[in-house]
Amino acid sequence: MECLMEKDLALFAVDYASKLGADYVDARLENHYNELIIVANGKVQRGVINRKRGIGIRTLVNGAWGFQSTTDLTKKGIRQAAKIAFKVAKASSKHVQTPVKLAKAKAYKTSYKTKVKIDLENVVFEEKLEQIITWEKSLHTSKRIVRGLAEYTGIKIDKVFASSEGANIRFSNSLAWASLKADSKKGGLTQFYERTVGHSGGYEIFQKNDMEKVASEVGHKAESLLNAKAAKMEKDATVILDNDYAALLALLVHEIIGHPSEADRVLGREAAWAGTTWWAGKIGEKIGSDNLTAYDDPTVPGTLGYYLYDDEGVKAGRKVLIEKGVLK
């Protein structure tokens, strides 16, 4: 999807906004391809393919930000968006109380892509639809499964990032995942079980995993929970980390450690939308056990959050969040 013309458009946006007088400019051009298939109880709820393209232009003028996006990828459209971004920044600079000062960062020029064996667009959509229908059918392991849900998502994103500091980064990403869920019922008792299979890569993930077998396991798990006994409350308990419990642990780490680490929450900029963070201002303090060390690393190949450079052109890497119980 990405081509030289699109790369030139990002550079054109940066050059034009710089000539308007902006102190700093960056432009991010994105090209998206999305697929979504949802099947519930044998019926196709959704089967969608869509494409979208656009560019976002960010300007810094006298310590204030301005931003404008557009889907008009002609030079005329980009010039218009750049002018608006510049005007917004210039107007905002008259009222800014704390001028923005950019940290020094290396400007990278590189191109990289997610490793893909089977391109999402090389598998006929109708074939995918039939496969997802089959996966959903496999969820129904007995009459106790009252609802099955199979949802497939495929995304391809091509990005071009350019800045007035000389950055020029091209990234072609591909994501594919499927969620399988079974609801079970016995008398007045209901239970459910769900599993997700996915990665950053192509459609090969569904050949690597026997999805009909996975779906059947999900159905049986949902059934077995109908006969499960509630665990006794204990002051001290032994935790067994098999595959299922490890997934629960990952969810807890994601919610309790991952989200509170987001800068927008720490700075209070997301309070009305998603909340704040419980450890703001606690860097260097002991907040957990000596056995607790947590980090995030988007550079791990195959993970759904994979990238080597973020949307501001900063090189990604492993970041320690908590080390031996101390917030870093």
Short mmCIF file of C-alpha atoms in Angstrom, two decimals:
data_model
loop_
_atom_site.label_atom_id
_atom_site.label_comp_id
_atom_site.label_asym_id
_atom_site.label_seq_id
_atom_site.Cartn_x
_atom_site.Cartn_y
_atom_site.Cartn_z
CA MET A 1 0.00 0.00 0.00
CA GLU A 2 2.85 2.38 0.79
CA CYS A 3 4.56 4.06 -2.12
CA LEU A 4 7.16 6.72 -2.85
CA MET A 5 4.46 9.28 -3.55
CA GLU A 6 3.08 8.89 -0.03
CA LYS A 7 6.56 9.22 1.45
CA ASP A 8 7.03 12.44 -0.52
CA LEU A 9 3.70 13.77 0.80
CA ALA A 10 4.87 13.46 4.42
CA LEU A 11 8.09 15.29 3.58
CA PHE A 12 6.11 17.89 1.64
CA ALA A 13 3.91 18.54 4.69
CA VAL A 14 6.94 19.03 6.94
CA ASP A 15 8.67 21.32 4.46
CA TYR A 16 5.58 23.45 3.84
CA ALA A 17 4.72 23.92 7.54
CA SER A 18 8.35 24.75 8.32
CA LYS A 19 8.32 27.50 5.70
CA LEU A 20 5.22 28.97 7.34
CA GLY A 21 7.41 29.66 10.36
CA ALA A 22 6.87 26.71 12.71
CA ASP A 23 9.73 25.95 15.10
CA TYR A 24 9.13 22.21 14.76
CA VAL A 25 6.94 20.09 12.48
CA ASP A 26 6.17 16.41 12.16
CA ALA A 27 3.81 14.55 9.86
CA ARG A 28 2.48 11.01 10.13
CA LEU A 29 0.91 9.50 7.05
CA GLU A 30 -1.10 6.29 7.59
CA ASN A 31 -2.69 3.80 5.23
CA HIS A 32 -5.05 1.26 6.87
CA TYR A 33 -6.59 -1.99 5.63
CA ASN A 34 -9.07 -3.60 8.05
CA GLU A 35 -11.03 -6.87 8.04
CA LEU A 36 -13.65 -7.90 10.58
CA ILE A 37 -15.74 -11.07 10.73
CA ILE A 38 -18.13 -11.89 13.59
CA VAL A 39 -20.11 -15.13 13.77
CA ALA A 40 -22.52 -15.92 16.63
CA ASN A 41 -24.54 -19.13 16.92
CA GLY A 42 -24.01 -19.98 13.27
CA LYS A 43 -25.07 -16.57 11.97
CA VAL A 44 -22.72 -14.04 10.40
CA GLN A 45 -23.15 -10.82 12.37
CA ARG A 46 -20.58 -8.80 10.46
CA GLY A 47 -18.31 -9.24 7.46
CA VAL A 48 -16.45 -6.04 6.68
CA ILE A 49 -13.45 -4.84 4.68
CA ASN A 50 -12.50 -1.18 4.71
CA ARG A 51 -9.57 1.03 3.78
CA LYS A 52 -8.68 4.50 4.96
CA ARG A 53 -5.78 6.89 4.46
CA GLY A 54 -4.85 10.17 6.03
CA ILE A 55 -2.12 12.41 7.36
CA GLY A 56 -1.72 14.22 10.67
CA ILE A 57 0.42 17.36 10.83
CA ARG A 58 1.73 18.68 14.13
CA THR A 59 3.39 22.08 14.54
CA LEU A 60 5.15 23.81 17.43
CA VAL A 61 5.11 27.62 17.45
CA ASN A 62 6.53 29.66 20.36
CA GLY A 63 6.05 26.77 22.75
CA ALA A 64 2.49 25.82 21.75
CA TRP A 65 1.18 22.87 19.75
CA GLY A 66 -1.11 22.93 16.75
CA PHE A 67 -2.53 19.91 14.95
CA GLN A 68 -4.66 19.16 11.93
CA SER A 69 -5.42 15.97 10.03
CA THR A 70 -6.88 15.37 6.59
CA THR A 71 -7.81 12.56 4.24
CA ASP A 72 -7.25 14.83 1.25
CA LEU A 73 -3.81 13.61 0.23
CA THR A 74 -3.33 16.10 -2.58
CA LYS A 75 -0.75 18.84 -2.18
CA LYS A 76 -3.61 21.32 -1.92
CA GLY A 77 -5.21 19.35 0.90
CA ILE A 78 -1.93 19.02 2.76
CA ARG A 79 -1.13 22.72 2.41
CA GLN A 80 -4.54 23.56 3.84
CA ALA A 81 -4.06 21.20 6.80
CA ALA A 82 -0.57 22.56 7.46
CA LYS A 83 -1.88 26.13 7.48
CA ILE A 84 -4.56 25.23 10.03
CA ALA A 85 -2.05 23.41 12.27
CA PHE A 86 0.24 26.44 12.13
CA LYS A 87 -2.56 28.92 12.87
CA VAL A 88 -3.79 26.85 15.83
CA ALA A 89 -0.28 26.71 17.31
CA LYS A 90 0.32 30.41 16.75
CA ALA A 91 -2.99 31.37 18.35
CA SER A 92 -2.42 29.01 21.28
CA SER A 93 1.06 30.43 21.90
CA LYS A 94 -0.50 33.73 23.02
CA HIS A 95 -2.17 31.98 25.93
CA VAL A 96 0.25 29.17 26.83
CA GLN A 97 1.39 29.30 30.47
CA THR A 98 4.16 26.73 30.25
CA PRO A 99 5.83 26.75 26.82
CA VAL A 100 6.67 23.33 25.41
CA LYS A 101 10.37 22.54 25.19
CA LEU A 102 11.27 19.48 23.17
CA ALA A 103 13.75 17.04 24.65
CA LYS A 104 16.80 16.28 22.57
CA ALA A 105 16.26 13.12 20.55
CA LYS A 106 18.09 11.47 17.70
CA ALA A 107 16.38 11.72 14.31
CA TYR A 108 16.27 8.30 12.63
CA LYS A 109 16.03 7.45 8.96
CA THR A 110 14.99 3.85 8.51
CA SER A 111 12.43 1.44 7.10
CA TYR A 112 11.19 -1.80 8.68
CA LYS A 113 8.26 -4.17 8.55
CA THR A 114 6.56 -6.94 10.48
CA LYS A 115 7.56 -10.44 9.38
CA VAL A 116 4.66 -11.90 7.39
CA LYS A 117 4.44 -15.35 5.79
CA ILE A 118 0.85 -15.16 4.52
CA ASP A 119 -0.39 -11.68 3.61
CA LEU A 120 -3.91 -11.02 4.89
CA GLU A 121 -5.04 -9.90 1.45
CA ASN A 122 -3.73 -13.09 -0.16
CA VAL A 123 -6.41 -15.18 1.55
CA VAL A 124 -9.81 -14.82 -0.11
CA PHE A 125 -12.30 -13.14 2.23
CA GLU A 126 -14.96 -15.78 1.52
CA GLU A 127 -12.48 -18.47 2.58
CA LYS A 128 -11.87 -16.66 5.85
CA LEU A 129 -15.61 -16.36 6.39
CA GLU A 130 -16.11 -20.12 5.98
CA GLN A 131 -13.25 -20.80 8.40
CA ILE A 132 -14.64 -18.52 11.11
CA ILE A 133 -18.08 -20.17 10.70
CA THR A 134 -16.40 -23.55 11.24
CA TRP A 135 -14.53 -22.31 14.31
CA GLU A 136 -17.77 -21.02 15.84
CA LYS A 137 -19.49 -24.34 15.15
CA SER A 138 -16.69 -26.14 17.01
CA LEU A 139 -17.47 -24.12 20.14
CA HIS A 140 -20.76 -26.00 20.51
CA THR A 141 -19.41 -29.12 22.21
CA SER A 142 -22.79 -30.00 23.78
CA LYS A 143 -26.31 -28.66 24.27
CA ARG A 144 -25.06 -26.89 27.38
CA ILE A 145 -23.28 -24.37 25.15
CA VAL A 146 -26.07 -21.84 24.62
CA ARG A 147 -24.03 -19.28 22.70
CA GLY A 148 -20.88 -19.37 20.63
CA LEU A 149 -19.00 -16.33 19.36
CA ALA A 150 -16.07 -16.24 16.94
CA GLU A 151 -14.55 -12.90 16.02
CA TYR A 152 -11.67 -12.37 13.57
CA THR A 153 -9.77 -9.12 13.04
CA GLY A 154 -7.07 -8.45 10.46
CA ILE A 155 -5.26 -5.12 10.16
CA LYS A 156 -2.51 -3.82 7.91
CA ILE A 157 -1.04 -0.40 8.67
CA ASP A 158 1.59 1.41 6.65
CA LYS A 159 3.08 4.47 8.34
CA VAL A 160 5.44 7.19 7.20
CA PHE A 161 6.79 9.55 9.87
CA ALA A 162 8.82 12.63 8.98
CA SER A 163 9.98 15.59 11.05
CA SER A 164 11.74 18.91 10.61
CA GLU A 165 14.62 17.47 12.65
CA GLY A 166 15.34 15.05 9.83
CA ALA A 167 13.48 11.92 10.92
CA ASN A 168 12.12 9.70 8.17
CA ILE A 169 10.70 6.36 9.31
CA ARG A 170 8.60 3.88 7.34
CA PHE A 171 6.81 1.00 9.08
CA SER A 172 4.61 -1.68 7.53
CA ASN A 173 2.70 -3.56 10.21
CA SER A 174 0.27 -6.48 10.07
CA LEU A 175 -1.91 -7.77 12.91
CA ALA A 176 -4.18 -10.80 13.00
CA TRP A 177 -6.15 -12.25 15.88
CA ALA A 178 -9.28 -14.21 16.65
CA SER A 179 -11.33 -14.42 19.85
CA LEU A 180 -13.40 -17.52 20.61
CA LYS A 181 -16.01 -17.48 23.36
CA ALA A 182 -18.52 -20.04 24.60
CA ASP A 183 -21.38 -19.40 27.05
CA SER A 184 -22.67 -22.43 28.97
CA LYS A 185 -25.78 -22.95 31.07
CA LYS A 186 -27.14 -25.56 33.49
CA GLY A 187 -30.37 -24.69 35.24
CA GLY A 188 -30.01 -21.16 36.57
CA LEU A 189 -26.20 -21.25 36.45
CA THR A 190 -24.31 -19.68 33.56
CA GLN A 191 -20.59 -19.66 32.83
CA PHE A 192 -18.34 -18.68 29.95
CA TYR A 193 -14.83 -19.25 28.70
CA GLU A 194 -12.84 -17.31 26.13
CA ARG A 195 -9.51 -17.58 24.35
CA THR A 196 -7.69 -15.28 21.93
CA VAL A 197 -5.10 -16.32 19.35
CA GLY A 198 -3.16 -13.57 17.62
CA HIS A 199 0.13 -11.90 16.77
CA SER A 200 1.83 -9.21 14.74
CA GLY A 201 2.24 -11.04 11.46
CA GLY A 202 0.08 -12.57 8.78
CA TYR A 203 -2.70 -15.12 8.45
CA GLU A 204 -0.21 -17.94 9.14
CA ILE A 205 -1.07 -17.74 12.86
CA PHE A 206 -4.29 -19.63 12.12
CA GLN A 207 -2.42 -22.39 10.31
CA LYS A 208 0.09 -22.66 13.13
CA ASN A 209 -2.78 -23.17 15.59
CA ASP A 210 -5.49 -25.77 15.02
CA MET A 211 -8.36 -23.33 15.48
CA GLU A 212 -11.10 -25.96 15.42
CA LYS A 213 -9.30 -27.77 18.23
CA VAL A 214 -8.84 -24.51 20.13
CA ALA A 215 -12.56 -23.77 19.74
CA SER A 216 -13.49 -27.23 20.97
CA GLU A 217 -11.27 -26.77 24.03
CA VAL A 218 -12.99 -23.46 24.75
CA GLY A 219 -16.39 -25.16 24.59
CA HIS A 220 -15.31 -27.96 26.93
CA LYS A 221 -13.82 -25.43 29.37
CA ALA A 222 -17.09 -23.50 29.46
CA GLU A 223 -18.93 -26.77 30.17
CA SER A 224 -16.53 -27.83 32.93
CA LEU A 225 -16.99 -24.53 34.75
CA LEU A 226 -20.64 -25.46 35.33
CA ASN A 227 -19.42 -28.18 37.70
CA ALA A 228 -16.59 -26.20 39.25
CA LYS A 229 -16.64 -25.63 43.00
CA ALA A 230 -15.96 -22.21 44.45
CA ALA A 231 -12.48 -21.90 45.94
CA LYS A 232 -12.29 -21.59 49.71
CA MET A 233 -11.12 -18.29 51.13
CA GLU A 234 -7.64 -18.73 52.60
CA LYS A 235 -5.23 -16.35 54.25
CA ASP A 236 -2.30 -18.03 52.52
CA ALA A 237 -2.85 -19.72 49.18
CA THR A 238 -0.73 -21.54 46.63
CA VAL A 239 -0.94 -20.06 43.15
CA ILE A 240 -0.46 -22.46 40.22
CA LEU A 241 0.66 -20.78 37.02
CA ASP A 242 -0.48 -23.04 34.21
CA ASN A 243 -1.28 -21.52 30.80
CA ASP A 244 -4.74 -20.33 31.77
CA TYR A 245 -3.66 -18.76 35.04
CA ALA A 246 -0.66 -17.15 33.35
CA ALA A 247 -3.12 -15.39 31.04
CA LEU A 248 -4.96 -14.07 34.11
CA LEU A 249 -1.66 -12.90 35.59
CA ALA A 250 -0.84 -11.09 32.35
CA LEU A 251 -4.23 -9.35 32.48
CA LEU A 252 -3.63 -8.21 36.06
CA VAL A 253 -0.17 -6.87 35.20
CA HIS A 254 -1.62 -5.09 32.17
CA GLU A 255 -4.36 -3.39 34.17
CA ILE A 256 -2.63 -2.74 37.51
CA ILE A 257 0.89 -1.92 36.28
CA GLY A 258 0.63 -1.18 32.56
CA HIS A 259 -2.18 1.39 32.48
CA PRO A 260 -0.96 3.34 35.55
CA SER A 261 2.40 3.75 33.75
CA GLU A 262 0.86 5.71 30.87
CA ALA A 263 2.12 9.30 30.82
CA ASP A 264 -1.32 10.75 30.01
CA ARG A 265 -2.72 9.23 33.18
CA VAL A 266 0.26 10.20 35.33
CA LEU A 267 -0.02 13.81 34.12
CA GLY A 268 -3.79 13.82 34.66
CA ARG A 269 -4.65 14.40 31.00
CA GLU A 270 -6.95 11.37 30.75
CA ALA A 271 -8.83 11.75 34.02
CA ALA A 272 -12.25 12.32 32.44
CA TRP A 273 -11.81 9.64 29.78
CA ALA A 274 -9.98 6.70 31.30
CA GLY A 275 -8.90 7.73 34.79
CA THR A 276 -5.68 8.72 36.52
CA THR A 277 -3.00 6.60 38.16
CA TRP A 278 -2.59 5.37 41.71
CA TRP A 279 1.17 5.86 41.82
CA ALA A 280 1.63 9.41 40.56
CA GLY A 281 4.53 11.06 42.39
CA LYS A 282 5.78 7.77 43.85
CA ILE A 283 8.91 7.24 41.70
CA GLY A 284 11.63 5.71 43.87
CA GLU A 285 9.17 4.47 46.47
CA LYS A 286 8.68 0.87 47.51
CA ILE A 287 5.24 -0.16 46.26
CA GLY A 288 5.53 -3.95 46.05
CA SER A 289 7.36 -7.11 46.98
CA ASP A 290 11.10 -7.60 46.42
CA ASN A 291 10.03 -10.39 44.06
CA LEU A 292 8.16 -7.98 41.78
CA THR A 293 9.94 -6.68 38.68
CA ALA A 294 7.93 -5.51 35.67
CA TYR A 295 8.90 -3.96 32.36
CA ASP A 296 7.40 -3.17 28.98
CA ASP A 297 9.10 -3.85 25.67
CA PRO A 298 7.37 -3.21 22.32
CA THR A 299 10.37 -4.50 20.36
CA VAL A 300 9.52 -8.17 20.95
CA PRO A 301 8.69 -9.63 17.49
CA GLY A 302 5.29 -11.26 17.09
CA THR A 303 3.57 -9.37 19.91
CA LEU A 304 0.43 -7.38 19.14
CA GLY A 305 2.04 -4.17 20.40
CA TYR A 306 5.21 -4.55 18.31
CA TYR A 307 7.08 -1.50 17.02
CA LEU A 308 10.69 -0.28 16.90
CA TYR A 309 9.96 3.46 16.77
CA ASP A 310 6.96 5.22 18.29
CA ASP A 311 4.65 7.72 16.59
CA GLU A 312 6.99 10.59 17.49
CA GLY A 313 10.01 8.91 15.93
CA VAL A 314 11.60 7.91 19.25
CA LYS A 315 13.44 4.58 19.24
CA ALA A 316 11.65 2.01 21.37
CA GLY A 317 13.25 -0.29 23.91
CA ARG A 318 12.80 -2.17 27.14
CA LYS A 319 11.66 0.06 30.01
CA VAL A 320 11.72 -1.11 33.61
CA LEU A 321 8.54 -0.01 35.40
CA ILE A 322 9.06 -1.68 38.77
CA GLU A 323 12.34 -3.22 39.96
CA LYS A 324 12.34 -5.40 43.06
CA GLY A 325 9.21 -3.62 44.23
CA VAL A 326 10.52 -0.09 43.65
CA LEU A 327 8.71 2.17 41.17
CA LYS A 328 11.21 3.29 38.54
#
